Amino acid sequence: MESGKVAVEKVGGKSTVTRCYSKYPLKFIVPNKVGNSKTDAVWIYSLTYGGGIVSGDSISCNVAIGDGCTAVLTTQASTKVYKSLGSKSSEQILEARVGSDALLAVIPDPVTCFSTARYIQKQVFRMACGSNLIMVDWVTSGRHESGEKWDFDLYKSTNHIFLEDDEPLFLDTVLLEKGSLSSVAERMLDYQVIAMVVFWGPKLKYIQNQVQEDVRKMMTEQLKFSSPTSAHKRQRTSDHCITKPNFIASSSVFGPEGKGVVVRIVATTTESVYIFLRHQLASLEPLLGVSPYQ
């Protein structure tokens, strides 16, 4: 049984929410306008009653973006997943269809799983010819300021993108599970955030090119700074130990003719990922009316 359903269609030449349904524990907020009034984009905020997802919650949402429409699916704050009772998992499922020449931006705040939480998330996007998608998916280690670092039992996030006729375009799963030999925290070392950003479609080509170039420059500087020669020089002039980078990013292409781009990130702070996203997605403002994560 669906917890929510949203449809966006052209009405009078403007992207308009024509259907919006939700039931406990899910709620949608659709502001009349976000940002520049001349921009044709609707913003849809997804939230849960009580400020988070509790053990056993199952949320299923269906989103349909009509031809030529632009829609943003976001959150008001991080998605908090509270501790599990027994072996019960919480789950969220999103099924989205994106019409021809349409743009869907899924740009939530991160998921934060508390101690012993079990959380499963699945997002499936079905793309029409010429449709566009930007999708941000990220998770933090929990309340690490309070000593909780990757202390949950299970986190699983699956993202699938299909073209017409159910042709697989992008299939990805991240699984973090407490093991008997080592904890998630031990495997993650000091990194507190994992993030992924996916770009697909002709409207985002210019952003894809810029992001790839920016990531290349960032990591070239990191490697240059971390090279054996530079490390040897630093050791000769100071007593500081060589430390691993606080922020690591990679980019790669996917899909026919490499038309899609995926960026993967690990970082020691949530704020550094926010800064990266704000900078890299700023050029979306003309399409969305507001620069994401401002």
mmCIF file of C-alpha atoms in Angstrom:
data_model
loop_
_atom_site.group_PDB
_atom_site.id
_atom_site.type_symbol
_atom_site.label_atom_id
_atom_site.label_comp_id
_atom_site.label_asym_id
_atom_site.label_seq_id
_atom_site.Cartn_x
_atom_site.Cartn_y
_atom_site.Cartn_z
ATOM 1 C CA MET A 1 0.000 0.000 0.000
ATOM 2 C CA GLU A 2 1.424 3.372 -1.026
ATOM 3 C CA SER A 3 2.204 5.923 1.658
ATOM 4 C CA GLY A 4 2.345 8.764 -0.843
ATOM 5 C CA LYS A 5 1.781 9.722 -4.442
ATOM 6 C CA VAL A 6 2.688 12.887 -6.350
ATOM 7 C CA ALA A 7 1.992 13.789 -9.974
ATOM 8 C CA VAL A 8 3.417 16.837 -11.756
ATOM 9 C CA GLU A 9 1.983 17.897 -15.103
ATOM 10 C CA LYS A 10 1.901 20.942 -17.351
ATOM 11 C CA VAL A 11 -1.094 23.179 -16.613
ATOM 12 C CA GLY A 12 -1.294 26.437 -18.500
ATOM 13 C CA GLY A 13 2.271 25.918 -19.661
ATOM 14 C CA LYS A 14 3.600 25.608 -16.078
ATOM 15 C CA SER A 15 4.825 22.636 -14.058
ATOM 16 C CA THR A 16 2.032 21.986 -11.549
ATOM 17 C CA VAL A 17 1.364 19.419 -8.836
ATOM 18 C CA THR A 18 -1.899 17.881 -10.024
ATOM 19 C CA ARG A 19 -2.054 15.119 -7.429
ATOM 20 C CA CYS A 20 -0.599 14.957 -3.938
ATOM 21 C CA TYR A 21 -1.539 12.226 -1.493
ATOM 22 C CA SER A 22 0.180 11.026 1.668
ATOM 23 C CA LYS A 23 -0.673 9.139 4.833
ATOM 24 C CA TYR A 24 1.035 8.579 8.175
ATOM 25 C CA PRO A 25 3.975 8.546 8.742
ATOM 26 C CA LEU A 26 4.673 10.434 5.493
ATOM 27 C CA LYS A 27 3.711 14.009 4.698
ATOM 28 C CA PHE A 28 4.342 16.256 1.686
ATOM 29 C CA ILE A 29 4.648 20.033 1.710
ATOM 30 C CA VAL A 30 4.341 21.821 -1.641
ATOM 31 C CA PRO A 31 5.081 25.570 -1.358
ATOM 32 C CA ASN A 32 3.366 27.863 -3.839
ATOM 33 C CA LYS A 33 6.718 29.089 -5.098
ATOM 34 C CA VAL A 34 10.351 28.590 -4.222
ATOM 35 C CA GLY A 35 12.895 31.058 -5.532
ATOM 36 C CA ASN A 36 12.616 32.988 -8.777
ATOM 37 C CA SER A 37 8.981 33.300 -9.870
ATOM 38 C CA LYS A 38 10.071 33.143 -13.519
ATOM 39 C CA THR A 39 11.477 29.638 -13.070
ATOM 40 C CA ASP A 40 9.220 26.756 -14.043
ATOM 41 C CA ALA A 41 9.897 24.308 -11.206
ATOM 42 C CA VAL A 42 7.880 22.837 -8.353
ATOM 43 C CA TRP A 43 9.461 21.912 -5.025
ATOM 44 C CA ILE A 44 8.121 18.994 -2.997
ATOM 45 C CA TYR A 45 9.268 18.547 0.605
ATOM 46 C CA SER A 46 9.001 15.078 2.104
ATOM 47 C CA LEU A 47 8.901 14.691 5.890
ATOM 48 C CA THR A 48 7.808 12.234 8.550
ATOM 49 C CA TYR A 49 5.693 12.855 11.630
ATOM 50 C CA GLY A 50 7.753 12.868 14.797
ATOM 51 C CA GLY A 51 10.901 13.966 12.997
ATOM 52 C CA GLY A 52 12.147 10.586 11.910
ATOM 53 C CA ILE A 53 11.595 6.947 10.964
ATOM 54 C CA VAL A 54 10.994 4.475 13.753
ATOM 55 C CA SER A 55 11.481 0.739 13.877
ATOM 56 C CA GLY A 56 9.135 -1.116 11.541
ATOM 57 C CA ASP A 57 8.054 1.929 9.491
ATOM 58 C CA SER A 58 7.483 1.108 5.833
ATOM 59 C CA ILE A 59 7.125 4.083 3.484
ATOM 60 C CA SER A 60 6.372 3.663 -0.199
ATOM 61 C CA CYS A 61 6.120 6.661 -2.518
ATOM 62 C CA ASN A 62 5.251 7.019 -6.203
ATOM 63 C CA VAL A 63 6.255 10.122 -8.160
ATOM 64 C CA ALA A 64 5.332 10.887 -11.784
ATOM 65 C CA ILE A 65 6.893 13.855 -13.590
ATOM 66 C CA GLY A 66 5.102 14.684 -16.845
ATOM 67 C CA ASP A 67 6.681 15.628 -20.172
ATOM 68 C CA GLY A 68 8.573 18.923 -20.072
ATOM 69 C CA CYS A 69 8.078 19.447 -16.312
ATOM 70 C CA THR A 70 10.680 20.253 -13.662
ATOM 71 C CA ALA A 71 10.344 19.024 -10.082
ATOM 72 C CA VAL A 72 12.520 18.931 -6.989
ATOM 73 C CA LEU A 73 12.069 16.274 -4.308
ATOM 74 C CA THR A 74 13.825 17.261 -1.092
ATOM 75 C CA THR A 75 13.628 17.200 2.712
ATOM 76 C CA GLN A 76 13.468 19.837 5.444
ATOM 77 C CA ALA A 77 16.294 18.241 7.437
ATOM 78 C CA SER A 78 18.268 15.017 7.678
ATOM 79 C CA THR A 79 16.246 11.800 7.705
ATOM 80 C CA LYS A 80 16.704 10.341 11.180
ATOM 81 C CA VAL A 81 16.336 6.595 11.618
ATOM 82 C CA TYR A 82 15.810 5.588 15.243
ATOM 83 C CA LYS A 83 16.943 2.399 16.968
ATOM 84 C CA SER A 84 15.430 -0.911 15.930
ATOM 85 C CA LEU A 85 13.270 -3.064 18.160
ATOM 86 C CA GLY A 86 14.561 -6.583 17.838
ATOM 87 C CA SER A 87 15.374 -7.322 14.203
ATOM 88 C CA LYS A 88 12.764 -4.972 12.692
ATOM 89 C CA SER A 89 14.027 -2.844 9.815
ATOM 90 C CA SER A 90 12.666 0.495 8.649
ATOM 91 C CA GLU A 91 12.325 0.957 4.915
ATOM 92 C CA GLN A 92 11.648 3.650 2.334
ATOM 93 C CA ILE A 93 10.850 2.951 -1.300
ATOM 94 C CA LEU A 94 10.616 5.545 -4.060
ATOM 95 C CA GLU A 95 9.297 4.740 -7.541
ATOM 96 C CA ALA A 96 9.665 7.640 -9.989
ATOM 97 C CA ARG A 97 8.769 8.088 -13.645
ATOM 98 C CA VAL A 98 10.320 11.008 -15.503
ATOM 99 C CA GLY A 99 8.717 12.108 -18.772
ATOM 100 C CA SER A 100 10.329 13.256 -21.994
ATOM 101 C CA ASP A 101 12.341 16.481 -21.650
ATOM 102 C CA ALA A 102 11.442 16.542 -17.930
ATOM 103 C CA LEU A 103 13.847 17.100 -15.039
ATOM 104 C CA LEU A 104 13.661 15.471 -11.614
ATOM 105 C CA ALA A 105 16.086 16.621 -8.917
ATOM 106 C CA VAL A 106 16.215 14.386 -5.833
ATOM 107 C CA ILE A 107 18.324 16.434 -3.414
ATOM 108 C CA PRO A 108 17.611 15.400 0.198
ATOM 109 C CA ASP A 109 19.619 16.074 3.313
ATOM 110 C CA PRO A 110 21.567 13.029 4.530
ATOM 111 C CA VAL A 111 20.238 9.959 6.291
ATOM 112 C CA THR A 112 21.360 9.691 9.920
ATOM 113 C CA CYS A 113 21.007 6.248 11.510
ATOM 114 C CA PHE A 114 21.092 6.056 15.295
ATOM 115 C CA SER A 115 22.579 3.256 17.382
ATOM 116 C CA THR A 116 21.208 -0.259 16.524
ATOM 117 C CA ALA A 117 19.024 1.133 13.685
ATOM 118 C CA ARG A 118 18.225 -1.034 10.676
ATOM 119 C CA TYR A 119 17.338 0.905 7.511
ATOM 120 C CA ILE A 120 16.668 -0.161 3.939
ATOM 121 C CA GLN A 121 16.120 2.341 1.139
ATOM 122 C CA LYS A 122 15.342 1.647 -2.509
ATOM 123 C CA GLN A 123 14.873 4.202 -5.291
ATOM 124 C CA VAL A 124 13.845 3.240 -8.816
ATOM 125 C CA PHE A 125 13.805 5.798 -11.630
ATOM 126 C CA ARG A 126 12.240 5.100 -15.020
ATOM 127 C CA MET A 127 13.393 7.560 -17.651
ATOM 128 C CA ALA A 128 11.729 8.515 -20.924
ATOM 129 C CA CYS A 129 13.601 9.666 -24.007
ATOM 130 C CA GLY A 130 15.378 12.952 -23.330
ATOM 131 C CA SER A 131 14.516 13.005 -19.605
ATOM 132 C CA ASN A 132 16.908 14.341 -16.973
ATOM 133 C CA LEU A 133 17.809 13.287 -13.433
ATOM 134 C CA ILE A 134 20.031 14.506 -10.682
ATOM 135 C CA MET A 135 20.038 12.335 -7.581
ATOM 136 C CA VAL A 136 21.944 12.830 -4.324
ATOM 137 C CA ASP A 137 22.093 9.913 -1.892
ATOM 138 C CA TRP A 138 24.108 10.187 1.307
ATOM 139 C CA VAL A 139 24.439 8.889 4.853
ATOM 140 C CA THR A 140 26.285 10.059 7.963
ATOM 141 C CA SER A 141 27.829 7.976 10.719
ATOM 142 C CA GLY A 142 25.157 9.033 13.224
ATOM 143 C CA ARG A 143 25.499 11.289 16.248
ATOM 144 C CA HIS A 144 29.273 11.112 16.174
ATOM 145 C CA GLU A 145 29.618 14.221 18.353
ATOM 146 C CA SER A 146 28.018 12.101 21.101
ATOM 147 C CA GLY A 147 30.294 9.158 20.439
ATOM 148 C CA GLU A 148 28.011 7.262 18.032
ATOM 149 C CA LYS A 149 30.056 6.402 14.950
ATOM 150 C CA TRP A 150 28.557 3.944 12.467
ATOM 151 C CA ASP A 151 26.855 2.265 15.425
ATOM 152 C CA PHE A 152 23.765 1.106 13.506
ATOM 153 C CA ASP A 153 23.143 -2.555 12.663
ATOM 154 C CA LEU A 154 22.231 -2.206 8.991
ATOM 155 C CA TYR A 155 22.119 0.429 6.267
ATOM 156 C CA LYS A 156 21.268 -0.572 2.700
ATOM 157 C CA SER A 157 20.620 1.893 -0.123
ATOM 158 C CA THR A 158 19.767 0.724 -3.628
ATOM 159 C CA ASN A 159 19.431 3.020 -6.656
ATOM 160 C CA HIS A 160 18.259 1.707 -10.017
ATOM 161 C CA ILE A 161 17.753 3.745 -13.188
ATOM 162 C CA PHE A 162 16.010 2.269 -16.227
ATOM 163 C CA LEU A 163 15.516 3.624 -19.717
ATOM 164 C CA GLU A 164 12.473 2.903 -21.854
ATOM 165 C CA ASP A 165 11.513 -0.765 -22.246
ATOM 166 C CA ASP A 166 13.053 -1.373 -18.785
ATOM 167 C CA GLU A 167 16.592 -1.258 -20.155
ATOM 168 C CA PRO A 168 18.979 -1.085 -17.153
ATOM 169 C CA LEU A 169 21.048 2.093 -17.137
ATOM 170 C CA PHE A 170 22.477 2.329 -13.611
ATOM 171 C CA LEU A 171 22.288 -0.317 -10.863
ATOM 172 C CA ASP A 172 23.946 0.473 -7.543
ATOM 173 C CA THR A 173 23.746 -0.738 -3.943
ATOM 174 C CA VAL A 174 25.575 0.413 -0.820
ATOM 175 C CA LEU A 175 25.500 -2.026 2.111
ATOM 176 C CA LEU A 176 26.895 -1.272 5.561
ATOM 177 C CA GLU A 177 26.250 -4.033 8.084
ATOM 178 C CA LYS A 178 27.610 -4.780 11.512
ATOM 179 C CA GLY A 179 29.796 -7.863 11.195
ATOM 180 C CA SER A 180 31.066 -10.456 13.633
ATOM 181 C CA LEU A 181 34.738 -9.843 12.778
ATOM 182 C CA SER A 182 34.762 -6.050 12.452
ATOM 183 C CA SER A 183 32.391 -3.149 12.987
ATOM 184 C CA VAL A 184 31.325 -0.620 10.360
ATOM 185 C CA ALA A 185 33.267 2.043 12.284
ATOM 186 C CA GLU A 186 36.489 0.020 12.024
ATOM 187 C CA ARG A 187 36.040 -0.410 8.293
ATOM 188 C CA MET A 188 35.196 3.276 7.755
ATOM 189 C CA LEU A 189 38.240 4.481 9.755
ATOM 190 C CA ASP A 190 37.703 8.187 10.533
ATOM 191 C CA TYR A 191 35.333 8.939 7.652
ATOM 192 C CA GLN A 192 31.892 10.094 8.809
ATOM 193 C CA VAL A 193 29.995 10.556 5.513
ATOM 194 C CA ILE A 194 29.387 8.548 2.343
ATOM 195 C CA ALA A 195 27.717 10.312 -0.585
ATOM 196 C CA MET A 196 26.825 9.689 -4.209
ATOM 197 C CA VAL A 197 25.625 12.133 -6.864
ATOM 198 C CA VAL A 198 24.207 10.932 -10.192
ATOM 199 C CA PHE A 199 23.693 13.123 -13.265
ATOM 200 C CA TRP A 200 21.799 12.016 -16.364
ATOM 201 C CA GLY A 201 20.287 13.861 -19.315
ATOM 202 C CA PRO A 202 21.024 16.573 -21.896
ATOM 203 C CA LYS A 203 19.999 19.478 -19.622
ATOM 204 C CA LEU A 204 22.763 18.522 -17.183
ATOM 205 C CA LYS A 205 25.605 17.978 -19.643
ATOM 206 C CA TYR A 206 27.318 21.275 -18.838
ATOM 207 C CA ILE A 207 27.193 20.490 -15.116
ATOM 208 C CA GLN A 208 28.569 16.993 -15.692
ATOM 209 C CA ASN A 209 31.593 18.377 -17.529
ATOM 210 C CA GLN A 210 32.301 20.953 -14.828
ATOM 211 C CA VAL A 211 31.919 18.483 -11.962
ATOM 212 C CA GLN A 212 34.285 15.994 -13.577
ATOM 213 C CA GLU A 213 36.881 18.704 -14.112
ATOM 214 C CA ASP A 214 36.515 20.005 -10.541
ATOM 215 C CA VAL A 215 36.860 16.514 -9.056
ATOM 216 C CA ARG A 216 39.918 15.839 -11.206
ATOM 217 C CA LYS A 217 41.587 19.052 -10.031
ATOM 218 C CA MET A 218 40.722 18.394 -6.371
ATOM 219 C CA MET A 219 42.098 14.877 -6.383
ATOM 220 C CA THR A 220 45.200 15.855 -8.383
ATOM 221 C CA GLU A 221 46.026 18.330 -5.634
ATOM 222 C CA GLN A 222 45.360 15.680 -2.989
ATOM 223 C CA LEU A 223 47.650 13.169 -4.701
ATOM 224 C CA LYS A 224 50.309 15.790 -5.229
ATOM 225 C CA PHE A 225 50.188 16.681 -1.546
ATOM 226 C CA SER A 226 50.219 13.009 -0.514
ATOM 227 C CA SER A 227 52.982 11.851 -2.902
ATOM 228 C CA PRO A 228 56.039 10.158 -1.346
ATOM 229 C CA THR A 229 58.293 13.030 -2.426
ATOM 230 C CA SER A 230 56.163 15.745 -0.835
ATOM 231 C CA ALA A 231 55.575 13.580 2.248
ATOM 232 C CA HIS A 232 59.335 13.123 2.652
ATOM 233 C CA LYS A 233 59.858 16.859 2.410
ATOM 234 C CA ARG A 234 57.174 17.511 5.037
ATOM 235 C CA GLN A 235 58.663 14.946 7.382
ATOM 236 C CA ARG A 236 62.079 16.546 7.120
ATOM 237 C CA THR A 237 60.708 19.982 8.003
ATOM 238 C CA SER A 238 58.114 19.139 10.666
ATOM 239 C CA ASP A 239 57.177 16.572 13.256
ATOM 240 C CA HIS A 240 53.637 16.141 11.915
ATOM 241 C CA CYS A 241 52.548 12.669 10.867
ATOM 242 C CA ILE A 242 51.227 12.045 7.396
ATOM 243 C CA THR A 243 47.437 12.053 7.554
ATOM 244 C CA LYS A 244 44.893 10.686 5.125
ATOM 245 C CA PRO A 245 42.754 13.187 3.159
ATOM 246 C CA ASN A 246 39.667 14.581 4.899
ATOM 247 C CA PHE A 247 37.689 14.550 1.638
ATOM 248 C CA ILE A 248 37.950 12.064 -1.215
ATOM 249 C CA ALA A 249 35.892 12.200 -4.418
ATOM 250 C CA SER A 250 35.881 10.247 -7.658
ATOM 251 C CA SER A 251 33.860 10.608 -10.843
ATOM 252 C CA SER A 252 33.089 8.171 -13.632
ATOM 253 C CA VAL A 253 30.812 8.005 -16.631
ATOM 254 C CA PHE A 254 28.102 5.429 -17.334
ATOM 255 C CA GLY A 255 25.419 4.661 -19.889
ATOM 256 C CA PRO A 256 25.391 4.779 -23.696
ATOM 257 C CA GLU A 257 28.284 6.902 -24.979
ATOM 258 C CA GLY A 258 29.128 7.814 -21.395
ATOM 259 C CA LYS A 259 26.213 10.248 -21.126
ATOM 260 C CA GLY A 260 25.803 9.839 -17.377
ATOM 261 C CA VAL A 261 28.160 10.804 -14.558
ATOM 262 C CA VAL A 262 28.360 9.442 -11.011
ATOM 263 C CA VAL A 263 30.389 11.135 -8.277
ATOM 264 C CA ARG A 264 31.262 9.202 -5.121
ATOM 265 C CA ILE A 265 32.463 10.876 -1.935
ATOM 266 C CA VAL A 266 33.773 9.974 1.497
ATOM 267 C CA ALA A 267 34.497 12.720 4.009
ATOM 268 C CA THR A 268 35.319 13.276 7.675
ATOM 269 C CA THR A 269 32.677 16.001 8.121
ATOM 270 C CA THR A 270 29.113 16.540 6.932
ATOM 271 C CA GLU A 271 29.769 20.252 6.382
ATOM 272 C CA SER A 272 32.503 19.554 3.820
ATOM 273 C CA VAL A 273 30.012 17.542 1.742
ATOM 274 C CA TYR A 274 27.432 20.342 2.011
ATOM 275 C CA ILE A 275 30.064 22.803 0.763
ATOM 276 C CA PHE A 276 30.938 20.521 -2.162
ATOM 277 C CA LEU A 277 27.276 20.045 -3.124
ATOM 278 C CA ARG A 278 26.479 23.756 -2.853
ATOM 279 C CA HIS A 279 29.386 24.614 -5.125
ATOM 280 C CA GLN A 280 28.868 21.869 -7.705
ATOM 281 C CA LEU A 281 25.084 22.280 -7.954
ATOM 282 C CA ALA A 282 24.976 26.101 -7.910
ATOM 283 C CA SER A 283 24.552 26.238 -11.680
ATOM 284 C CA LEU A 284 21.191 24.452 -11.297
ATOM 285 C CA GLU A 285 19.627 27.678 -10.000
ATOM 286 C CA PRO A 286 18.290 28.796 -13.426
ATOM 287 C CA LEU A 287 16.516 25.430 -13.772
ATOM 288 C CA LEU A 288 15.288 25.020 -10.171
ATOM 289 C CA GLY A 289 14.793 28.625 -9.056
ATOM 290 C CA VAL A 290 17.102 28.185 -6.058
ATOM 291 C CA SER A 291 20.635 26.886 -5.734
ATOM 292 C CA PRO A 292 20.440 23.532 -3.864
ATOM 293 C CA TYR A 293 21.668 23.269 -0.272
ATOM 294 C CA GLN A 294 21.834 27.034 0.268
#
